Each structure stands twice: as C-alpha cells, then as structure tokens.
Short mmCIF file of C-alpha atoms and ligand atoms in Angstrom, two decimals:
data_model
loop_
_atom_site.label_atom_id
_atom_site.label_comp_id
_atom_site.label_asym_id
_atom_site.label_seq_id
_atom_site.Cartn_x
_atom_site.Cartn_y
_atom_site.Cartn_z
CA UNK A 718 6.80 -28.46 0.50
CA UNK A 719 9.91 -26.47 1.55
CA UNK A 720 12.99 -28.26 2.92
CA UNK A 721 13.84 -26.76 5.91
CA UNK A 722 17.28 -27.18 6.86
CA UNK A 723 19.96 -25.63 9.68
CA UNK A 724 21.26 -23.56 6.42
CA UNK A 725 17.36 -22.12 5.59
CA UNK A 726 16.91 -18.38 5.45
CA UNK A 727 14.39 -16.89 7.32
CA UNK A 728 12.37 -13.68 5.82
CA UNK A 729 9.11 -13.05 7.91
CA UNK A 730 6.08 -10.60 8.80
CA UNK A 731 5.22 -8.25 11.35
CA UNK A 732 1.62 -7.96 12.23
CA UNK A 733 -1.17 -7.38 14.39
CA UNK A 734 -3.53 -9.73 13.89
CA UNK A 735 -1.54 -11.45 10.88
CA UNK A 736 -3.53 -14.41 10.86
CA UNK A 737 -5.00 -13.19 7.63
CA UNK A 738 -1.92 -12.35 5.83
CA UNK A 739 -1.47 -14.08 2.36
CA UNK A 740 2.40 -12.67 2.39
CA UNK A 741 3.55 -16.03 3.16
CA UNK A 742 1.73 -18.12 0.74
CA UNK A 743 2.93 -15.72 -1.61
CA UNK A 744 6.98 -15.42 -0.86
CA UNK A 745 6.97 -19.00 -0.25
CA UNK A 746 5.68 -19.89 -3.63
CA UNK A 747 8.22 -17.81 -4.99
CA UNK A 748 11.33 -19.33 -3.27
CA UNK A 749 10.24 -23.18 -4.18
CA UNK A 750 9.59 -21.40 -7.58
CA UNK A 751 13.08 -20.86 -7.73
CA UNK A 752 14.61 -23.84 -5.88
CA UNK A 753 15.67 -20.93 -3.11
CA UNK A 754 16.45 -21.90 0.75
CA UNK A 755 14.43 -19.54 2.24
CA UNK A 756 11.42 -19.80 4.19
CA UNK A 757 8.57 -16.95 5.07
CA UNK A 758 6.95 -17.08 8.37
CA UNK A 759 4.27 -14.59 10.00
CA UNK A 760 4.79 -13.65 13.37
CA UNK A 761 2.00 -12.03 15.51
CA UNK A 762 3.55 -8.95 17.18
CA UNK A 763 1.48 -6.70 19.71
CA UNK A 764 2.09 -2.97 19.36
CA UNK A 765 3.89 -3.01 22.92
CA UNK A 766 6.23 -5.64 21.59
CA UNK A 767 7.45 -4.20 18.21
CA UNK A 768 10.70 -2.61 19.47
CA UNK A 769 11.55 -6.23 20.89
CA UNK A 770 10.47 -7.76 17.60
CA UNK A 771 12.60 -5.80 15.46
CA UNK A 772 15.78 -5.86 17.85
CA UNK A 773 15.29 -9.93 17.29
CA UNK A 774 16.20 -9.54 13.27
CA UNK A 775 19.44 -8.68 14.08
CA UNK A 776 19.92 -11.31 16.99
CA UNK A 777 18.26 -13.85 15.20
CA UNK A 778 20.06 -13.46 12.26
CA UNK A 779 16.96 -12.79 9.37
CA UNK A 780 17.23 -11.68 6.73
CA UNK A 781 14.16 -8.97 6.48
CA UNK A 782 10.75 -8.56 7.61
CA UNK A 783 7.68 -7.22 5.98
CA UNK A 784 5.65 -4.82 8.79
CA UNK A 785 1.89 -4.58 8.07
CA UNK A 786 -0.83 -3.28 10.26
CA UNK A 787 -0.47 -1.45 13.13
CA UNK A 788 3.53 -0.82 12.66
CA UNK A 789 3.94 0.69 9.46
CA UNK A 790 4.90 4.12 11.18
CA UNK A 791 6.17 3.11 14.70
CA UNK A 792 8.85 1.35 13.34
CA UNK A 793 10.59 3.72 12.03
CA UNK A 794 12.77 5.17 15.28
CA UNK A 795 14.01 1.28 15.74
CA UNK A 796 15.99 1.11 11.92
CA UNK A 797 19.33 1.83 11.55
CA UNK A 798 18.45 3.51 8.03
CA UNK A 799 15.37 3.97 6.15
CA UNK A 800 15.12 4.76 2.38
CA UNK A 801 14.61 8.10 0.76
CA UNK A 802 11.19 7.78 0.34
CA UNK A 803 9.80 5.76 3.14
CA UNK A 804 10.46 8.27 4.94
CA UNK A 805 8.63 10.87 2.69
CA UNK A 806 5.85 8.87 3.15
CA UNK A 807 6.42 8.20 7.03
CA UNK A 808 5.45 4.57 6.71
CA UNK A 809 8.15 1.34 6.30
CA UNK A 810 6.91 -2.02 4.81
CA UNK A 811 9.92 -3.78 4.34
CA UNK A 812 13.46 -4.53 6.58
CA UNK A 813 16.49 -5.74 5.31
CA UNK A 814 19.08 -6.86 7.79
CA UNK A 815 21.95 -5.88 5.99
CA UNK A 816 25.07 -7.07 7.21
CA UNK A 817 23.41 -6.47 10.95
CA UNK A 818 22.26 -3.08 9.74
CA UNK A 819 18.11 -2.94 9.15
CA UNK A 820 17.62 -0.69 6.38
CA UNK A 821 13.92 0.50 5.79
CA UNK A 822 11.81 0.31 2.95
CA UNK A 823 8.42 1.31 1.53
CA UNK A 824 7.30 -0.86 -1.38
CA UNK A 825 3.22 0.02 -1.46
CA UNK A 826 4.28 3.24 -3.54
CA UNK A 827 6.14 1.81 -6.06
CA UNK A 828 3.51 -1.54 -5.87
CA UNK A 829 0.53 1.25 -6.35
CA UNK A 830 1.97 3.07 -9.40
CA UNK A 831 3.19 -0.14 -11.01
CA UNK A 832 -0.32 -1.85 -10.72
CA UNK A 833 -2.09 1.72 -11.65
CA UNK A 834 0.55 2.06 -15.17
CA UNK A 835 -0.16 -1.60 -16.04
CA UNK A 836 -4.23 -0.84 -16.15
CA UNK A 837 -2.83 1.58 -18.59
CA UNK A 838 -3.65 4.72 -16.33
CA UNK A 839 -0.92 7.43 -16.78
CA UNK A 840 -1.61 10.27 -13.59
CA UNK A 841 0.68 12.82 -15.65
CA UNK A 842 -2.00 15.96 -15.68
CA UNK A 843 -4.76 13.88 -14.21
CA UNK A 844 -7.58 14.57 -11.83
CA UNK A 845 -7.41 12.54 -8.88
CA UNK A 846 -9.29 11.95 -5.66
CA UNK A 847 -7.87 9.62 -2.96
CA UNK A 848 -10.20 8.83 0.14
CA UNK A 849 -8.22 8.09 3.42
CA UNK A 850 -5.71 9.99 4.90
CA UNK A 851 -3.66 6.71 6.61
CA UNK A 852 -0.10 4.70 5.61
CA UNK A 853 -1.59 3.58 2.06
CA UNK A 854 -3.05 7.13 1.45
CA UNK A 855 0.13 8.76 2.20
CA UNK A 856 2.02 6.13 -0.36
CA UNK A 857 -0.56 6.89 -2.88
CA UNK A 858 -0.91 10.48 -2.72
CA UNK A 859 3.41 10.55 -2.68
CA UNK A 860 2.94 8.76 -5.66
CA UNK A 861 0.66 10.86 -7.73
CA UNK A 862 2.47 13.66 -6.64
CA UNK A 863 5.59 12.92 -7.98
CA UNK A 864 3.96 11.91 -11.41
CA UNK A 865 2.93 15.09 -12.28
CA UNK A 866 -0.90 14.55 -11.69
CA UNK A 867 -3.20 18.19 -12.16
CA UNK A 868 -5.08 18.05 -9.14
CA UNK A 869 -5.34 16.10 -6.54
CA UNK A 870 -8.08 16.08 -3.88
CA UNK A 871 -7.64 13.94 -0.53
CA UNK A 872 -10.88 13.26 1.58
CA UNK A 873 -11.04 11.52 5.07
CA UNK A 874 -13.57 11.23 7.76
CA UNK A 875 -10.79 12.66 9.96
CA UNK A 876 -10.11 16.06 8.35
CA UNK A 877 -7.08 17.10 10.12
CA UNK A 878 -5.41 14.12 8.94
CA UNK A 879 -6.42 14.71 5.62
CA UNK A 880 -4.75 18.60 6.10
CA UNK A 881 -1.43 17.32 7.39
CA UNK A 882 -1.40 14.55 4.64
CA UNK A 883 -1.57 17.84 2.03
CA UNK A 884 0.92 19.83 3.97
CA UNK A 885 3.37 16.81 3.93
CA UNK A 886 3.33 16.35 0.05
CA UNK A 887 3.09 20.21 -0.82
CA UNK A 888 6.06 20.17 1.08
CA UNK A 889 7.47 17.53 -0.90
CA UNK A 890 6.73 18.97 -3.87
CA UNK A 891 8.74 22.59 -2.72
CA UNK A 892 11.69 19.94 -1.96
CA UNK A 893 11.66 19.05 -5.33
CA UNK A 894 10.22 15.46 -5.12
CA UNK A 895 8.46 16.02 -8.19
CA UNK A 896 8.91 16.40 -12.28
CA UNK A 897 9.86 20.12 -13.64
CA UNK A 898 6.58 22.24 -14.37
CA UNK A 899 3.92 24.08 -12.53
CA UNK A 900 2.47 22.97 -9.15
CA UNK A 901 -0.67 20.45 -8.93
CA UNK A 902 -3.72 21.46 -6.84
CA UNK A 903 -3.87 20.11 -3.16
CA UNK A 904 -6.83 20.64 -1.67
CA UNK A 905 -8.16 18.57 1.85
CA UNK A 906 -11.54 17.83 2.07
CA UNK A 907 -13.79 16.15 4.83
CA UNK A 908 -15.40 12.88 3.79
CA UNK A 909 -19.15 13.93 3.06
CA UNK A 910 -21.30 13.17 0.61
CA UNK A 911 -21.58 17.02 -0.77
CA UNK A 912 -17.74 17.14 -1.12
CA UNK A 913 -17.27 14.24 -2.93
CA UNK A 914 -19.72 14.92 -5.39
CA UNK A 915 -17.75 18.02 -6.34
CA UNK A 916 -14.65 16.31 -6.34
CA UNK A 917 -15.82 13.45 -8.08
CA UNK A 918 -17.62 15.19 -10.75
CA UNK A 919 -14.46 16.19 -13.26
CA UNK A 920 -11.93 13.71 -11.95
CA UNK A 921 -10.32 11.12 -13.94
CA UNK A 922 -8.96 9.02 -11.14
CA UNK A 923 -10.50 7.71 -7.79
CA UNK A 924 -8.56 5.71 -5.09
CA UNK A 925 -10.07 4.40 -2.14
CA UNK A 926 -7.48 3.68 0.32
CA UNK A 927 -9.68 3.50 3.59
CA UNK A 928 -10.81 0.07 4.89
CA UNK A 929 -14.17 0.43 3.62
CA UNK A 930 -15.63 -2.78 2.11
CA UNK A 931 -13.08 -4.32 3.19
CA UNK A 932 -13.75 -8.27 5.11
CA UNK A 933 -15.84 -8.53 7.51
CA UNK A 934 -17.56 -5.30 6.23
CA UNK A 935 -18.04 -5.79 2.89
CA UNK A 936 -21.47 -3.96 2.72
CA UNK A 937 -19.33 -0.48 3.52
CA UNK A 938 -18.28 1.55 0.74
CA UNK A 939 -16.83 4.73 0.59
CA UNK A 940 -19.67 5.93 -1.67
CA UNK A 941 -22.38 4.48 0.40
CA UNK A 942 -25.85 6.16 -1.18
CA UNK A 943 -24.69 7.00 -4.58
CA UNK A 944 -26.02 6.63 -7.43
CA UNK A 945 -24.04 5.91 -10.88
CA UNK A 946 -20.75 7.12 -11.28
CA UNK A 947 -19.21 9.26 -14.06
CA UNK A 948 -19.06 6.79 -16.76
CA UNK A 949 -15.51 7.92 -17.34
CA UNK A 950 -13.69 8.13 -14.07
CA UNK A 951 -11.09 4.88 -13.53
CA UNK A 952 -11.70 4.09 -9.76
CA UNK A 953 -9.20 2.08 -7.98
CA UNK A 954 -9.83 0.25 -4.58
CA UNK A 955 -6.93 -1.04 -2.61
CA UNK A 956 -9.06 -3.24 -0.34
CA UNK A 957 -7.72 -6.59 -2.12
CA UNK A 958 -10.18 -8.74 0.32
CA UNK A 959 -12.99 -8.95 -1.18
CA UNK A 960 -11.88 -9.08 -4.68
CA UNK A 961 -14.79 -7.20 -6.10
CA UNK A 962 -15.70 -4.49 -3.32
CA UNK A 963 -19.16 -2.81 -3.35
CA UNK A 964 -17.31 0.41 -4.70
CA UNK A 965 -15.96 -1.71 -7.56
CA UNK A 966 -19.43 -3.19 -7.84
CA UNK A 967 -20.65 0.65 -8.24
CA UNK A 968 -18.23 1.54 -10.81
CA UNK A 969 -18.80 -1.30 -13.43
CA UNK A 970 -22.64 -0.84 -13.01
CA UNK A 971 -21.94 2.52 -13.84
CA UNK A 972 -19.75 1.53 -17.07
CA UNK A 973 -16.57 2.96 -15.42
CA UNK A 974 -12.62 0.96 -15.81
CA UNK A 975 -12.42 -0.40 -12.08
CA UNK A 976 -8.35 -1.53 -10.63
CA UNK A 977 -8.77 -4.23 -7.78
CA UNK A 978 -6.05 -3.94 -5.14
CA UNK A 979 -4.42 -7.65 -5.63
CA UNK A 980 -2.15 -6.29 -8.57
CA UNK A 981 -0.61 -3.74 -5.96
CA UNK A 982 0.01 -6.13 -3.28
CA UNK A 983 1.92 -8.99 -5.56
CA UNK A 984 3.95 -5.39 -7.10
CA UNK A 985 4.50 -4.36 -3.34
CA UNK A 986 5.44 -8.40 -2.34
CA UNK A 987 7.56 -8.53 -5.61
CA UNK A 988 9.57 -5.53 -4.96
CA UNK A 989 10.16 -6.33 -1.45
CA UNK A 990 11.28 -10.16 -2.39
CA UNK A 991 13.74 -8.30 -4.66
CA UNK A 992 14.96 -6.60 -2.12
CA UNK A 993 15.36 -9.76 0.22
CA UNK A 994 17.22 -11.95 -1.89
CA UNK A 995 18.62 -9.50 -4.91
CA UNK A 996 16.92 -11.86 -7.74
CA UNK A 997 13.69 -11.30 -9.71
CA UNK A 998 10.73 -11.87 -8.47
CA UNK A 999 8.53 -14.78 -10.14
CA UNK A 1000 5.28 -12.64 -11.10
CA UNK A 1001 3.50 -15.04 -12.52
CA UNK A 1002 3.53 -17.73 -9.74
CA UNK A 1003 3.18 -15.29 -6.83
CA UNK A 1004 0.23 -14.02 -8.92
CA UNK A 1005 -0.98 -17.34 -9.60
CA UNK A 1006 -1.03 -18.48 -5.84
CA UNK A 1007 -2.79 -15.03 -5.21
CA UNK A 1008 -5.86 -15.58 -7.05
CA UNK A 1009 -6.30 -19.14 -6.33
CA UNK A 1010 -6.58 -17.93 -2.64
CA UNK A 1011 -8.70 -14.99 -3.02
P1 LIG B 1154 -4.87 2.95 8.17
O1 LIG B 1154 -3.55 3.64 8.22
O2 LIG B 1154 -5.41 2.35 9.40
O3 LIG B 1154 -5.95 4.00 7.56
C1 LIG B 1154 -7.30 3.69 7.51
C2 LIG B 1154 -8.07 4.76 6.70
O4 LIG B 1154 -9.43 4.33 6.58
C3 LIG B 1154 -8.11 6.12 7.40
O5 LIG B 1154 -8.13 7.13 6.43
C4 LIG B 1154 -9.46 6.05 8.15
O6 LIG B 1154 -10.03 7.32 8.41
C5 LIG B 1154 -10.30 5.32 7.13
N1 LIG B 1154 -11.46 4.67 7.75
C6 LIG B 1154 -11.45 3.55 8.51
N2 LIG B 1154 -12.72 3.26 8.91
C7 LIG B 1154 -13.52 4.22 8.37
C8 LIG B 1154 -14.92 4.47 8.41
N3 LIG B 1154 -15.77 3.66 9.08
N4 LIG B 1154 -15.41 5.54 7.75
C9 LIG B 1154 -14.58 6.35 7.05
N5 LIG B 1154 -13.24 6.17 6.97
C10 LIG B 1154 -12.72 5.12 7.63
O7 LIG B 1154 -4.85 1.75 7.11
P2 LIG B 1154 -3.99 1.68 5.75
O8 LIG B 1154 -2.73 0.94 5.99
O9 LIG B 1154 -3.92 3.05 5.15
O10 LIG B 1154 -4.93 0.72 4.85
C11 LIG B 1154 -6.13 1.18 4.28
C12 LIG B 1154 -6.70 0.12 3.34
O11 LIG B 1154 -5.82 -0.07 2.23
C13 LIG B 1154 -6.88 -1.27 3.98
O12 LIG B 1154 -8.07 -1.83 3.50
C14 LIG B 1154 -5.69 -2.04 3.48
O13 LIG B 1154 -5.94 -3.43 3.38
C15 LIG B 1154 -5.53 -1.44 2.08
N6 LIG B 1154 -4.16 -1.58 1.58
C16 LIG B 1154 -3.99 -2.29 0.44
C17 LIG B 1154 -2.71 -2.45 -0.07
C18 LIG B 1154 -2.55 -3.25 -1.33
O14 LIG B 1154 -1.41 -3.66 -1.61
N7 LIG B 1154 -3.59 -3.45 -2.11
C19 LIG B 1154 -1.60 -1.90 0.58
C20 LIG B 1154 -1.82 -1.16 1.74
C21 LIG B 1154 -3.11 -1.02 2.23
P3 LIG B 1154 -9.66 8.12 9.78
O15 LIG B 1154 -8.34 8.77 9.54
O16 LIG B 1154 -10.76 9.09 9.94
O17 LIG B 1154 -9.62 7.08 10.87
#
C-alpha cells in the first residue's frame, strides 16, 4: 500500500471510459517497487471536457498524464510542445508537465517495435500487413516504415482512412524519416476478404491493430471465415484483452509464431514511466502485475 503524503507526486490517466485501464496497477507497482512517492490515478474525462482536463496538469501541479481512448489526437492543440514523432504519427500518449510546460509524447511506437524485436522479428525488408487505419495503426505503420520494411500493405473497413494513413507515411518517408535505400511499397486496401488473401499470401508480418476480438467481442476477428494461415507468417495482435484473441487462436492452429499485445503495453507504460520520473523502469514487476491481472 502506497503512503500518501502532502509531498506525493501525482502522475495520472486520461480516458473515456477508463474504468478498465490496468495503467495504474501497473505504474503503481513500479513506484512501491522502487520506494518512489508517487502515486497513479485514472481520471474519467468526457471528450467535451479534455481541454479543461489538461489545463488542470499545470494548475494542479502533476507531473504527467497518460491519454488513452478517445483523446489520443484531440489533445494535441492543448500542449505547449509535442515530440518529433508524436506528431508524425498525429496521436500523443504521454504529458509531461515540465517545469509548467506539457510536452507531448507518443510511446505505443517505440512500445510496438520494442515488443515486435524482442519476439525476435526484425521488419528490415519484410512483408507486412497492418489492419486498421486508427491511433495504434498510424504508430505501427510509422514504425515499420522507418525500419526499412519491403512492403507494407494497410487494410481498413474505412478505406479513405486507410489512403490518408499511406499518404501520411509516404510523406514521411520523402522527409527522410526513414533508413538510406530504396522506397518500400505502400499500398491501401479496403478490408475484404479477397484483398486480404492477396496481401496475406507472401507476407511475413501481420498486425491487427483494430478492436476486433477485443472484450466484450471476443468472437470478432479480423479474419473472421478463414481457414489456416500461412504456416510462416508471424501475426501480431495488439488487442492485449483477451490474452489469446481468436486471431491468435487462428494463427497457432495454423502453426504460425503469434505476438500478444501485453508486451507492447508494459514497453509503451515503461517508456512513459521513464519519462515521468527520469529512472528505469522496473520491467519485471510491471510485467509481473500485468499477467497476474490478465
Ligand atoms: P481507434 O483509433 O478507435 O481505431 C480503431 C480501428 O479499428 C479502426 O481502424 C476501425 O476501422 C477498426 N474497427 C473498429 N471496429 C471495427 C469493425 N467492427 N470492423 C472492422 N474494423 C473495425 O483505436 P486504436 O487506438 O487504434 O486501438 C485499436 C486497438 O489496438 C484496440 O483494441 C486497442 O486496445 C489496441 N491497442 C493496443 C495497444 C497495446 O499497447 N497493446 C496500444 C494501442 C492500442 P474504421 O476506421 O473503419 O472505423
């Protein structure tokens, strides 16, 4: 149990719902971990309220927020700063009142490559398909860009998201956000079953990042209907909640390497604790306290 005191720094979370958020469990593990006086609240923040919310960092005196579902983008115009690359990728998951100044940050890539290079997956000339065109599709597709991947094919039910998702990291990649050498493959694509199945069929990499499968639904699945899988395709689901999705479900019936989405939210939570309270994050305890509650 933390001891809360007058001197106790507050970090928090910006949601709506948050009820379900595990981001507190998780940072406050870390900070008795370490003996730190901090403490990690969630606070449920309606979409009309977020401007509000964020001015109250500064008055209140936090030290950061994390910002998860519905802000991820809106916050943005209400920052003083925000980093390089969250704003590549449009989306901020992290605020750091610096000295009264709240800097934005965007964690999920860096949590979504980490995660992907410890499965031992390197995207450097890869095949990839990503499904979704939202905030974690952008921070994924960012991030395979910038790695050098061969192709890289980005379905979504809405199509002209999907387009303006490939305009935004061609455009990247003309600005140079990318490793030396000749230019991947971007191609949009409209999530139906006769697309994937081309994309699919030489790919190395696949990376659901809509909310299919995820709880309440878990009988959705981006590949509803399909049959086995390419027995060598690595297929990663960020939907963390269930633990074992259908998709995932698919892909080890079909003999396939599967990558849950936990890892890449205790990368995204680590790197965003780092940035909090400048010290290393305790991996193995914020991992621990993960899977007990999943
Ligand atoms: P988002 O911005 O709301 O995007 C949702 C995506 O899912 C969109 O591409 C949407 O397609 C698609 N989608 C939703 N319902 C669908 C349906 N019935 N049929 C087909 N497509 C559907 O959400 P997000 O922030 O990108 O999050 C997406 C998922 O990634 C969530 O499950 C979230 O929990 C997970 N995530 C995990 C991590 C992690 O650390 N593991 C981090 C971030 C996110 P349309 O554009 O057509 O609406």
């Amino acid at each position: 149990m933390l001891n809360i005191s007058a001197k106790t720094k507050i970090i928090g979370v910006f949601g709506y719902p948050i009820e379900h958020s595990l981001s507190p469990l998780m940072h406050n593990a870390a900070f008795s971990y370490l003996g730190l006086d901090y403490c990690y609240l969630a606070f449920s923040v309606r979409p009309e309220d977020l401007k509000q919310a964020v001015e109250s960092i500064r008055a209140l005196n936090l030290v950061g927020v994390n910002v998860t579902i519905p802000h991820k983008e809106r916050v943005l115009p209400y920052l003083d700063k925000v980093s390089r690359q969250a704003r590549l990728i449009g989306a901020v998951n992290t605020i750091h009142n610096k000295g009264g100044k709240l800097i934005g940050y965007n964690t999920d890539l860096s949590g979504f490559l980490t995660s992907l290079k410890q499965a031992g997956f390197n995207p450097k000339g890869k095949k990839v398909v990503v499904i979704g065109a939202g905030g974690a599709a952008r921070a994924v597709s960012f991030a395979l860009s910038q790695e050098g991947v061969h192709s890289l094919f980005i379905l979504n039910r809405t199509l002209e998201k999907a387009k303006s998702l490939t305009k935004m990291v061609k455009k990247s990649i003309i600005n140079g956000v990318r490793p030396a050498g000749s230019d991947p493959i971007i191609e949009a694509l409209s999530l139906r079953k006769k697309e994937l199945i081309k994309a699919i069929e030489r790919a190395d990499l696949l990376v659901n990042a809509t909310s299919l499968g995820m709880v309440p639904k878990t009988s959705q699945s981006p590949l509803a209907g399909f049959g086995l899988l390419p027995k060598n395709l690595v297929v990663y689901d960020l939907v963390y909640n269930p633990a074992e999705t259908k998709l995932i479900r698919l892909a080890k019936k079909s003999k396939g390497k599967t990558i849950g989405g936990l890892e890449m939210l205790i990368q995204q939570g680590a790197k965003s604790f780092e940035i909090f309270t400048g010290l290393k994050a305790p991996l193995e305890v914020m991992r621990k306290v993960m899977r007990k509650a999943m």
